């Protein structure tokens, strides 16, 4: 579930691209509210419907037939349509380095081939890894808990002078993130 909230790499780029960045906190709060409600809704009703037969990928729980196929197609379409958004930040970071290396090509063609290589690499991982849900859980446990819960308070403690209470609170968050990281890693292995 924590993995579903980890659009952390997109927060600043989205805010920077807004026409009115001052409205970003309220939009982010509203968006997170809907994500939380959707997660609770699907989690509770999925458990009620399937109980002990729940599989790691939600669409595997659906019955065969037209409705199940429509749901699987909708999920695939959602992934297809949001993939460019998720891939925006890595491309923005990598394109300048690749531009320096491939000076004979335009920046647009370098970006095109970088995006193409990223999609092909993602496809290869999806095909090559037999239990992708465990791999996603492992990545979520290691990367997401580190990015969201461990690195920010560590950076805060290194950069700012803090009171004893702030230091204790930061250490609590770091320990909580480390516990989540260990628990998620153990679950995924």
XYZ file of N, CA and C in Angstrom:
567
model
N 0.827 -1.197 0.000
C 0.000 0.000 0.000
C 0.866 1.253 0.000
N 2.010 1.198 0.691
C 2.872 2.369 0.729
C 3.378 2.688 -0.678
N 3.602 1.655 -1.491
C 4.095 1.847 -2.850
C 3.116 2.683 -3.677
N 1.821 2.558 -3.406
C 0.817 3.307 -4.151
C 0.891 4.803 -3.883
N 1.445 5.196 -2.761
C 1.533 6.613 -2.416
C 2.832 7.246 -2.907
N 3.712 6.464 -3.482
C 5.046 6.964 -3.761
C 5.186 7.593 -5.136
N 4.542 8.711 -5.316
C 4.789 9.541 -6.469
C 5.697 10.676 -6.040
N 6.520 10.416 -5.021
C 7.334 11.459 -4.398
C 8.244 12.139 -5.407
N 8.715 11.395 -6.381
C 9.590 11.968 -7.384
C 8.877 12.901 -8.339
N 7.549 12.877 -8.331
C 6.776 13.725 -9.232
C 6.248 14.982 -8.565
N 6.354 15.071 -7.264
C 5.724 16.182 -6.549
C 6.299 17.526 -7.000
N 7.601 17.703 -6.942
C 8.188 18.986 -7.325
C 8.053 19.284 -8.816
N 8.294 18.310 -9.713
C 8.092 18.620 -11.132
C 6.647 19.018 -11.457
N 5.666 18.357 -10.837
C 4.276 18.733 -11.086
C 3.987 20.133 -10.561
N 4.495 20.436 -9.383
C 4.283 21.770 -8.818
C 4.929 22.836 -9.697
N 6.110 22.554 -10.198
C 6.818 23.520 -11.032
C 6.132 23.758 -12.371
N 5.359 22.790 -12.848
C 4.685 22.934 -14.136
C 3.289 23.546 -14.011
N 2.815 23.753 -12.784
C 1.473 24.308 -12.589
C 1.432 25.784 -12.949
N 0.267 26.231 -13.452
C 0.084 27.655 -13.732
C 0.035 28.462 -12.446
N -0.566 27.870 -11.389
C -0.673 28.535 -10.094
C -0.121 27.605 -9.001
N 1.199 27.584 -8.813
C 1.813 26.678 -7.828
C 1.318 26.888 -6.408
N 0.768 28.046 -6.095
C 0.292 28.285 -4.733
C -0.894 27.383 -4.383
N -1.589 26.868 -5.386
C -2.727 25.975 -5.143
C -2.306 24.518 -4.973
N -1.021 24.226 -5.124
C -0.558 22.845 -5.087
C -0.854 22.123 -3.774
N -0.627 22.733 -2.591
C -0.909 21.987 -1.348
C -2.358 21.501 -1.246
N -3.313 22.328 -1.630
C -4.713 21.896 -1.543
C -5.012 20.814 -2.577
N -4.423 20.908 -3.756
C -4.640 19.884 -4.785
C -4.001 18.568 -4.370
N -2.798 18.638 -3.792
C -2.126 17.430 -3.318
C -2.934 16.769 -2.206
N -3.448 17.568 -1.274
C -4.255 17.023 -0.181
C -5.504 16.351 -0.722
N -6.175 16.978 -1.647
C -7.381 16.403 -2.239
C -7.051 15.111 -2.985
N -5.969 15.129 -3.754
C -5.565 13.926 -4.482
C -5.223 12.780 -3.554
N -4.482 13.063 -2.482
C -4.130 12.007 -1.528
C -5.360 11.474 -0.804
N -6.331 12.353 -0.542
C -7.571 11.906 0.087
C -8.266 10.874 -0.797
N -8.354 11.159 -2.093
C -9.002 10.210 -3.001
C -8.202 8.912 -3.123
N -6.882 8.993 -3.092
C -6.064 7.785 -3.141
C -6.307 6.932 -1.897
N -6.355 7.565 -0.733
C -6.594 6.832 0.519
C -7.967 6.177 0.505
N -8.990 6.921 0.090
C -10.344 6.364 0.030
C -10.399 5.183 -0.948
N -9.766 5.333 -2.111
C -9.767 4.246 -3.092
C -9.025 3.025 -2.555
N -7.890 3.235 -1.890
C -7.144 2.112 -1.326
C -7.965 1.376 -0.265
N -8.590 2.122 0.607
C -9.432 1.502 1.646
C -10.605 0.761 1.007
N -11.260 1.395 0.058
C -12.412 0.789 -0.610
C -12.027 -0.531 -1.270
N -10.979 -0.512 -2.092
C -10.588 -1.734 -2.790
C -10.029 -2.780 -1.840
N -9.293 -2.365 -0.833
C -8.748 -3.323 0.127
C -9.836 -4.027 0.920
N -10.781 -3.262 1.456
C -11.846 -3.849 2.276
C -12.753 -4.734 1.433
N -13.230 -4.218 0.307
C -14.151 -5.009 -0.508
C -13.462 -6.169 -1.204
N -12.184 -6.016 -1.533
C -11.436 -7.139 -2.083
C -11.291 -8.255 -1.069
N -11.025 -7.895 0.183
C -10.908 -8.909 1.221
C -12.250 -9.567 1.498
N -13.321 -8.771 1.521
C -14.662 -9.328 1.758
C -15.031 -10.320 0.657
N -14.696 -9.983 -0.587
C -15.065 -10.854 -1.713
C -14.219 -12.116 -1.797
N -12.925 -12.014 -1.550
C -12.029 -13.121 -1.857
C -11.409 -13.797 -0.642
N -11.477 -13.193 0.513
C -10.937 -13.737 1.766
C -9.547 -14.333 1.593
N -9.395 -15.620 1.813
C -8.071 -16.245 1.805
C -7.565 -16.551 0.401
N -8.381 -16.318 -0.613
C -7.980 -16.620 -1.987
C -7.400 -15.405 -2.703
N -7.043 -14.381 -1.954
C -6.516 -13.151 -2.556
C -5.140 -13.427 -3.160
N -4.963 -12.964 -4.394
C -3.684 -13.091 -5.076
C -2.978 -11.739 -5.078
N -1.677 -11.760 -5.365
C -0.867 -10.554 -5.285
C -1.256 -9.460 -6.264
N -1.725 -9.819 -7.444
C -2.144 -8.851 -8.446
C -3.666 -8.861 -8.474
N -4.265 -7.699 -8.278
C -5.708 -7.614 -8.059
C -6.518 -8.171 -9.220
N -6.062 -7.982 -10.435
C -6.853 -8.457 -11.573
C -6.856 -9.978 -11.684
N -5.926 -10.661 -11.031
C -5.937 -12.127 -11.028
C -7.096 -12.672 -10.194
N -7.664 -11.852 -9.320
C -8.768 -12.279 -8.475
C -10.115 -12.218 -9.190
N -10.167 -11.555 -10.309
C -11.437 -11.367 -11.009
C -11.838 -12.633 -11.752
N -13.145 -12.900 -11.829
C -13.595 -14.086 -12.562
C -13.395 -13.906 -14.068
N -13.246 -15.019 -14.749
C -13.121 -14.967 -16.206
C -14.456 -14.523 -16.793
N -14.387 -13.793 -17.858
C -15.607 -13.306 -18.488
C -15.437 -11.883 -18.970
N -16.536 -11.318 -19.417
C -16.502 -9.986 -20.014
C -16.119 -8.928 -18.982
N -16.747 -8.941 -17.801
C -16.437 -7.919 -16.793
C -14.991 -8.008 -16.309
N -14.501 -9.215 -16.113
C -13.108 -9.388 -15.702
C -12.140 -8.895 -16.770
N -12.464 -9.179 -18.025
C -11.619 -8.719 -19.134
C -11.649 -7.201 -19.255
N -12.820 -6.598 -19.057
C -12.927 -5.139 -19.106
C -12.112 -4.514 -17.977
N -12.176 -5.105 -16.794
C -11.401 -4.582 -15.659
C -9.904 -4.694 -15.927
N -9.463 -5.835 -16.465
C -8.048 -6.002 -16.777
C -7.599 -5.021 -17.864
N -8.451 -4.809 -18.853
C -8.140 -3.854 -19.910
C -8.054 -2.431 -19.349
N -8.940 -2.098 -18.412
C -8.925 -0.774 -17.794
C -7.645 -0.556 -16.992
N -7.233 -1.557 -16.233
C -5.993 -1.445 -15.461
C -4.803 -1.293 -16.406
N -4.775 -2.081 -17.466
C -3.683 -1.970 -18.438
C -3.672 -0.585 -19.088
N -4.847 -0.063 -19.390
C -4.947 1.269 -19.983
C -4.466 2.343 -19.008
N -4.797 2.187 -17.733
C -4.329 3.146 -16.721
C -2.806 3.144 -16.619
N -2.209 1.972 -16.620
C -0.749 1.881 -16.565
C -0.149 2.498 -17.821
N -0.741 2.201 -18.957
C -0.248 2.737 -20.230
C -0.309 4.257 -20.261
N -1.384 4.819 -19.761
C -1.558 6.275 -19.820
C -0.753 7.024 -18.762
N -0.446 6.391 -17.643
C 0.320 7.081 -16.596
C 1.817 6.806 -16.665
N 2.236 5.877 -17.488
C 3.661 5.554 -17.595
C 4.494 6.760 -18.030
N 4.064 7.540 -19.020
C 4.873 8.727 -19.384
C 5.037 9.708 -18.225
N 4.024 9.839 -17.394
C 4.113 10.740 -16.248
C 5.136 10.232 -15.233
N 5.116 8.935 -14.965
C 6.072 8.351 -14.021
C 7.496 8.390 -14.567
N 7.627 8.337 -15.881
C 8.940 8.305 -16.515
C 9.485 9.708 -16.766
N 8.711 10.722 -16.454
C 9.092 12.112 -16.721
C 10.355 12.520 -15.969
N 10.414 12.238 -14.689
C 11.543 12.672 -13.864
C 12.850 11.996 -14.276
N 12.898 10.673 -14.433
C 14.177 10.080 -14.867
C 14.646 10.617 -16.218
N 13.717 10.838 -17.135
C 14.101 11.353 -18.445
C 14.653 12.773 -18.321
N 14.006 13.604 -17.509
C 14.489 14.979 -17.316
C 15.896 14.991 -16.715
N 16.206 14.018 -15.882
C 17.527 13.951 -15.260
C 18.567 13.396 -16.228
N 18.195 12.386 -17.019
C 19.165 11.696 -17.860
C 19.423 12.356 -19.209
N 18.444 13.050 -19.766
C 18.600 13.607 -21.114
C 19.805 14.537 -21.243
N 20.049 15.470 -20.313
C 21.228 16.331 -20.483
C 22.556 15.553 -20.555
N 22.685 14.508 -19.777
C 23.905 13.692 -19.827
C 24.037 12.979 -21.163
N 22.935 12.447 -21.657
C 22.960 11.764 -22.943
C 23.166 12.748 -24.087
N 22.637 13.965 -23.957
C 22.850 15.002 -24.975
C 24.326 15.317 -25.140
N 25.057 15.356 -24.025
C 26.495 15.617 -24.084
C 27.241 14.493 -24.787
N 26.763 13.262 -24.609
C 27.433 12.106 -25.200
C 27.092 11.960 -26.684
N 25.815 12.192 -27.037
C 25.355 12.066 -28.425
C 25.182 13.452 -29.037
N 26.270 14.120 -29.286
C 26.212 15.503 -29.788
C 25.747 15.594 -31.234
N 25.845 14.515 -32.007
C 25.432 14.539 -33.417
C 23.923 14.436 -33.599
N 23.188 14.193 -32.533
C 21.740 13.987 -32.624
C 21.015 15.111 -31.890
N 19.789 15.362 -32.317
C 18.990 16.395 -31.653
C 18.544 15.910 -30.279
N 18.228 16.852 -29.412
C 17.789 16.518 -28.061
C 16.503 15.690 -28.085
N 15.635 15.976 -29.054
C 14.378 15.232 -29.162
C 14.606 13.774 -29.526
N 15.544 13.517 -30.444
C 15.803 12.127 -30.810
C 16.486 11.376 -29.671
N 17.357 12.059 -28.939
C 17.993 11.431 -27.772
C 16.929 11.081 -26.739
N 16.018 12.006 -26.477
C 14.944 11.739 -25.520
C 14.051 10.602 -26.002
N 13.730 10.591 -27.303
C 12.896 9.517 -27.865
C 13.534 8.156 -27.632
N 14.833 8.030 -27.960
C 15.493 6.734 -27.815
C 15.710 6.360 -26.351
N 15.900 7.351 -25.509
C 16.012 7.072 -24.077
C 14.685 6.545 -23.534
N 13.592 7.175 -23.926
C 12.266 6.693 -23.500
C 11.983 5.301 -24.062
N 12.344 5.082 -25.316
C 12.137 3.766 -25.942
C 12.917 2.688 -25.210
N 14.180 2.983 -24.888
C 15.002 2.016 -24.155
C 14.422 1.743 -22.771
N 13.903 2.780 -22.109
C 13.279 2.593 -20.795
C 12.049 1.711 -20.854
N 11.229 1.885 -21.882
C 10.032 1.056 -22.035
C 10.419 -0.388 -22.330
N 11.390 -0.585 -23.210
C 11.831 -1.945 -23.542
C 12.439 -2.621 -22.315
N 13.239 -1.884 -21.558
C 13.832 -2.445 -20.339
C 12.752 -2.824 -19.323
N 11.751 -1.982 -19.173
C 10.635 -2.293 -18.277
C 9.904 -3.544 -18.743
N 9.686 -3.653 -20.044
C 9.022 -4.826 -20.617
C 9.828 -6.093 -20.348
N 11.136 -6.009 -20.516
C 11.998 -7.173 -20.264
C 11.922 -7.594 -18.801
N 11.951 -6.615 -17.877
C 11.809 -6.945 -16.460
C 10.465 -7.609 -16.173
N 9.401 -7.091 -16.766
C 8.064 -7.643 -16.522
C 7.955 -9.085 -17.022
N 8.599 -9.378 -18.127
C 8.561 -10.733 -18.681
C 9.508 -11.665 -17.913
N 10.684 -11.170 -17.549
C 11.722 -12.015 -16.961
C 11.476 -12.368 -15.501
N 10.756 -11.530 -14.774
C 10.558 -11.775 -13.346
C 9.255 -12.546 -13.163
N 9.330 -13.783 -12.649
C 8.135 -14.629 -12.584
C 7.068 -14.138 -11.597
N 7.455 -13.625 -10.456
C 6.496 -13.140 -9.455
C 6.704 -11.637 -9.288
N 6.166 -10.896 -10.229
C 6.423 -9.454 -10.283
C 5.896 -8.743 -9.043
N 4.829 -9.266 -8.429
C 4.284 -8.600 -7.244
C 5.275 -8.618 -6.078
N 6.089 -9.677 -5.981
C 7.109 -9.733 -4.930
C 8.245 -8.758 -5.235
N 8.598 -8.619 -6.508
C 9.628 -7.669 -6.906
C 9.167 -6.238 -6.634
N 7.905 -5.939 -6.937
C 7.352 -4.608 -6.675
C 7.343 -4.341 -5.168
N 6.985 -5.355 -4.382
C 6.999 -5.189 -2.924
C 8.419 -4.937 -2.419
N 9.400 -5.627 -2.996
C 10.795 -5.426 -2.590
C 11.266 -4.013 -2.940
N 10.983 -3.566 -4.142
C 11.357 -2.207 -4.550
C 10.641 -1.185 -3.670
N 9.362 -1.420 -3.408
C 8.611 -0.514 -2.544
C 9.180 -0.461 -1.141
N 9.574 -1.621 -0.614
C 10.119 -1.661 0.746
C 11.467 -0.959 0.829
N 12.326 -1.205 -0.144
C 13.659 -0.620 -0.095
C 13.683 0.849 -0.512
N 13.138 1.132 -1.671
C 13.247 2.490 -2.218
C 12.234 3.446 -1.601
N 10.990 3.018 -1.514
C 9.951 3.935 -1.059
C 10.109 4.311 0.401
N 10.370 3.328 1.240
C 10.526 3.666 2.656
C 11.767 4.526 2.873
N 12.812 4.278 2.075
C 14.015 5.101 2.199
C 13.745 6.534 1.734
N 13.109 6.679 0.573
C 12.848 8.020 0.030
C 11.840 8.803 0.856
N 10.835 8.128 1.367
C 9.754 8.844 2.049
C 9.976 8.991 3.546
N 10.625 8.017 4.184
C 10.689 8.027 5.643
C 12.099 8.118 6.233
N 13.104 7.660 5.523
C 14.442 7.622 6.118
C 15.288 8.824 5.690
N 15.424 9.052 4.384
C 16.297 10.132 3.905
C 15.866 11.539 4.315
N 14.570 11.888 4.278
C 14.211 13.259 4.677
C 14.593 13.627 6.109
N 14.287 12.792 7.130
C 14.712 13.196 8.469
C 16.229 13.144 8.663
N 16.914 12.226 7.988
C 18.375 12.192 8.081
C 18.949 13.490 7.507
N 18.442 13.894 6.358
C 18.892 15.149 5.742
C 18.566 16.335 6.630
N 17.379 16.335 7.204
C 16.969 17.420 8.090
C 17.906 17.529 9.288
N 18.246 16.384 9.877
C 19.154 16.394 11.031
C 20.551 16.869 10.640
N 20.985 16.565 9.425
C 22.315 16.967 8.982
C 22.375 18.457 8.618
N 21.282 19.013 8.124
C 21.295 20.385 7.617
C 20.919 21.409 8.678
N 19.915 21.106 9.500
C 19.392 22.091 10.441
C 19.785 21.757 11.878
N 19.925 22.809 12.665
C 20.061 22.608 14.110
C 18.677 22.339 14.647
N 18.576 21.324 15.451
C 17.257 20.936 15.944
C 17.247 20.890 17.462
N 16.052 21.031 18.000
C 15.889 20.866 19.441
C 15.892 19.370 19.759
N 15.937 19.068 21.031
C 15.932 17.661 21.447
C 14.656 16.969 21.001
N 13.521 17.650 21.122
C 12.247 17.069 20.721
C 12.211 16.798 19.217
N 12.718 17.737 18.421
C 12.751 17.531 16.974
C 13.670 16.367 16.618
N 14.794 16.269 17.296
C 15.720 15.166 17.040
C 15.083 13.824 17.374
N 14.388 13.752 18.497
C 13.709 12.507 18.890
C 12.644 12.144 17.863
N 11.890 13.136 17.411
C 10.851 12.889 16.411
C 11.466 12.392 15.101
N 12.564 13.010 14.668
C 13.241 12.562 13.451
C 13.770 11.138 13.595
N 14.348 10.850 14.736
C 14.863 9.497 14.971
C 13.728 8.482 14.989
N 12.578 8.856 15.570
C 11.413 7.974 15.557
C 10.984 7.670 14.118
N 10.950 8.687 13.272
C 10.562 8.480 11.871
C 11.579 7.584 11.158
N 12.863 7.798 11.428
C 13.909 6.971 10.811
C 13.762 5.518 11.238
N 13.544 5.273 12.522
C 13.377 3.905 13.025
C 12.121 3.270 12.443
N 11.027 4.045 12.379
C 9.784 3.546 11.781
C 10.011 3.168 10.318
N 10.702 4.020 9.567
C 11.001 3.725 8.164
C 11.894 2.503 8.015
N 12.883 2.376 8.893
C 13.775 1.213 8.839
C 13.010 -0.077 9.152
N 12.102 -0.018 10.118
C 11.273 -1.191 10.436
C 10.396 -1.571 9.247
N 9.803 -0.562 8.602
C 9.000 -0.820 7.408
C 9.825 -1.399 6.282
N 11.037 -0.905 6.153
C 11.949 -1.410 5.127
C 12.288 -2.887 5.377
N 12.615 -3.212 6.603
C 12.962 -4.601 6.956
C 11.749 -5.505 6.820
N 10.591 -5.071 7.335
C 9.387 -5.903 7.246
C 8.978 -6.130 5.799
N 9.020 -5.083 4.980
C 8.669 -5.244 3.566
C 9.643 -6.125 2.817
N 10.922 -6.006 3.144
C 11.932 -6.850 2.502
C 11.741 -8.306 2.889
N 11.455 -8.564 4.164
C 11.213 -9.956 4.600
C 9.967 -10.523 3.932
N 8.931 -9.703 3.779
C 7.701 -10.161 3.117
C 7.978 -10.503 1.655
N 8.800 -9.688 1.005
C 9.031 -9.860 -0.425
C 9.995 -11.012 -0.743
N 10.717 -11.498 0.257
C 11.687 -12.568 -0.030
C 11.191 -13.926 0.350
